[in-house]
Amino acid sequence: IKLKMLPTPAKFHYIFNMRDLSRVFQGILLTPKESISNGGLRAQQGKLEGFTPQNMLLGIWKHECDRVFSDKLTSNKDKGDYEMFARQIGTELFTEELYNSACEKTKYMVNFLR
């Protein structure tokens, strides 16, 4: 993302650095273990189809990347490019089948649904 989406006068906030990457890992590491292993409240309510801990962990990774990187982007074209980058990286690091099963539907990761 850093090489493709460079800052311009109109998009001066397109600065990506190691702090952004640390925010992704911070969000993953601060997720309660029960949410990853059991699926949290949504899985208990039966609202997560095909739940596995692997799907949940990959979904959390995608969610945190979206939160950190995609939320900075201002145009739909840039957000579409980001989705393409995320899909490419996700299918390279994990299998395409696992990525699709974990990330095809948007997951809302919040702690105020209780």
CSV table of C-alpha atoms in Angstrom, one decimal:
chain,number,residue,atom,x,y,z
A,1,ILE,CA,0.0,0.0,0.0
A,2,LYS,CA,2.8,2.4,0.9
A,3,LEU,CA,4.4,2.1,-2.6
A,4,LYS,CA,1.1,2.3,-4.5
A,5,MET,CA,-0.8,5.0,-2.6
A,6,LEU,CA,1.6,7.9,-2.2
A,7,PRO,CA,0.7,11.2,-0.5
A,8,THR,CA,-0.5,14.0,-2.8
A,9,PRO,CA,-1.6,17.6,-2.0
A,10,ALA,CA,-5.2,16.3,-2.0
A,11,LYS,CA,-4.4,13.1,-0.1
A,12,PHE,CA,-1.7,14.4,2.2
A,13,HIS,CA,-2.7,11.9,5.0
A,14,TYR,CA,-1.8,8.9,2.9
A,15,ILE,CA,1.2,8.1,5.0
A,16,PHE,CA,1.6,4.5,6.0
A,17,ASN,CA,4.3,3.4,8.4
A,18,MET,CA,5.3,0.8,11.0
A,19,ARG,CA,2.9,2.4,13.5
A,20,ASP,CA,0.0,1.4,11.3
A,21,LEU,CA,1.3,-2.2,11.2
A,22,SER,CA,1.6,-2.2,15.0
A,23,ARG,CA,-2.0,-1.1,15.3
A,24,VAL,CA,-3.1,-4.2,13.3
A,25,PHE,CA,-1.2,-6.5,15.6
A,26,GLN,CA,-2.4,-4.6,18.7
A,27,GLY,CA,-6.0,-5.1,17.6
A,28,ILE,CA,-5.5,-8.8,17.0
A,29,LEU,CA,-3.6,-9.4,20.3
A,30,LEU,CA,-6.2,-7.5,22.3
A,31,THR,CA,-9.0,-9.7,21.1
A,32,PRO,CA,-10.2,-11.9,23.9
A,33,LYS,CA,-9.1,-15.5,23.5
A,34,GLU,CA,-12.8,-16.6,24.0
A,35,SER,CA,-13.8,-14.5,21.0
A,36,ILE,CA,-11.3,-16.3,18.8
A,37,SER,CA,-11.9,-19.9,20.1
A,38,ASN,CA,-15.7,-19.7,20.7
A,39,GLY,CA,-16.7,-16.9,18.2
A,40,GLY,CA,-18.0,-14.6,20.9
A,41,LEU,CA,-21.6,-13.4,21.2
A,42,ARG,CA,-22.4,-13.7,17.5
A,43,ALA,CA,-21.5,-17.4,17.3
A,44,GLN,CA,-23.4,-18.1,20.5
A,45,GLN,CA,-26.5,-16.5,18.9
A,46,GLY,CA,-25.9,-18.7,15.8
A,47,LYS,CA,-25.2,-15.7,13.5
A,48,LEU,CA,-21.8,-16.9,12.2
A,49,GLU,CA,-22.1,-19.6,9.6
A,50,GLY,CA,-19.2,-22.0,9.2
A,51,PHE,CA,-17.4,-20.7,12.3
A,52,THR,CA,-13.9,-22.0,13.0
A,53,PRO,CA,-11.2,-20.4,15.1
A,54,GLN,CA,-9.0,-20.1,11.9
A,55,ASN,CA,-11.8,-18.2,10.1
A,56,MET,CA,-12.3,-16.0,13.1
A,57,LEU,CA,-8.6,-15.2,13.4
A,58,LEU,CA,-8.3,-14.4,9.7
A,59,GLY,CA,-11.5,-12.3,9.9
A,60,ILE,CA,-10.0,-10.4,12.8
A,61,TRP,CA,-6.8,-9.8,10.7
A,62,LYS,CA,-8.9,-8.5,7.8
A,63,HIS,CA,-11.0,-6.4,10.1
A,64,GLU,CA,-8.0,-4.8,11.7
A,65,CYS,CA,-6.3,-4.1,8.3
A,66,ASP,CA,-9.6,-2.5,7.1
A,67,ARG,CA,-9.8,-0.4,10.3
A,68,VAL,CA,-6.2,0.8,10.1
A,69,PHE,CA,-5.5,1.1,6.3
A,70,SER,CA,-8.9,1.4,4.5
A,71,ASP,CA,-10.3,3.9,6.9
A,72,LYS,CA,-7.6,6.4,5.8
A,73,LEU,CA,-8.6,6.2,2.2
A,74,THR,CA,-10.9,8.8,0.8
A,75,SER,CA,-12.0,7.6,-2.7
A,76,ASN,CA,-13.9,4.5,-3.7
A,77,LYS,CA,-11.2,3.8,-6.3
A,78,ASP,CA,-8.5,3.7,-3.6
A,79,LYS,CA,-10.7,1.5,-1.4
A,80,GLY,CA,-11.2,-0.9,-4.3
A,81,ASP,CA,-7.4,-1.0,-4.9
A,82,TYR,CA,-7.0,-1.7,-1.1
A,83,GLU,CA,-9.5,-4.6,-1.3
A,84,MET,CA,-7.5,-6.0,-4.3
A,85,PHE,CA,-4.2,-5.7,-2.3
A,86,ALA,CA,-5.8,-7.3,0.8
A,87,ARG,CA,-7.2,-10.2,-1.2
A,88,GLN,CA,-3.9,-10.8,-3.0
A,89,ILE,CA,-2.0,-10.8,0.3
A,90,GLY,CA,-4.6,-12.9,2.1
A,91,THR,CA,-4.7,-15.6,-0.6
A,92,GLU,CA,-0.9,-15.7,-0.8
A,93,LEU,CA,-0.4,-16.1,3.0
A,94,PHE,CA,-3.5,-18.3,3.5
A,95,THR,CA,-5.3,-20.4,1.0
A,96,GLU,CA,-7.9,-18.8,-1.2
A,97,GLU,CA,-10.5,-21.2,0.2
A,98,LEU,CA,-9.8,-20.1,3.8
A,99,TYR,CA,-9.6,-16.4,2.8
A,100,ASN,CA,-12.9,-16.6,1.0
A,101,SER,CA,-14.7,-18.4,3.8
A,102,ALA,CA,-13.4,-16.0,6.4
A,103,CYS,CA,-13.7,-12.7,4.6
A,104,GLU,CA,-16.5,-13.0,2.1
A,105,LYS,CA,-18.9,-11.4,4.5
A,106,THR,CA,-18.2,-8.4,6.5
A,107,LYS,CA,-17.6,-9.1,10.2
A,108,TYR,CA,-18.4,-6.5,12.8
A,109,MET,CA,-16.0,-6.7,15.6
A,110,VAL,CA,-17.2,-4.5,18.5
A,111,ASN,CA,-17.5,-4.9,22.2
A,112,PHE,CA,-20.7,-2.9,22.8
A,113,LEU,CA,-23.2,-5.5,21.4
A,114,ARG,CA,-23.8,-7.0,24.9
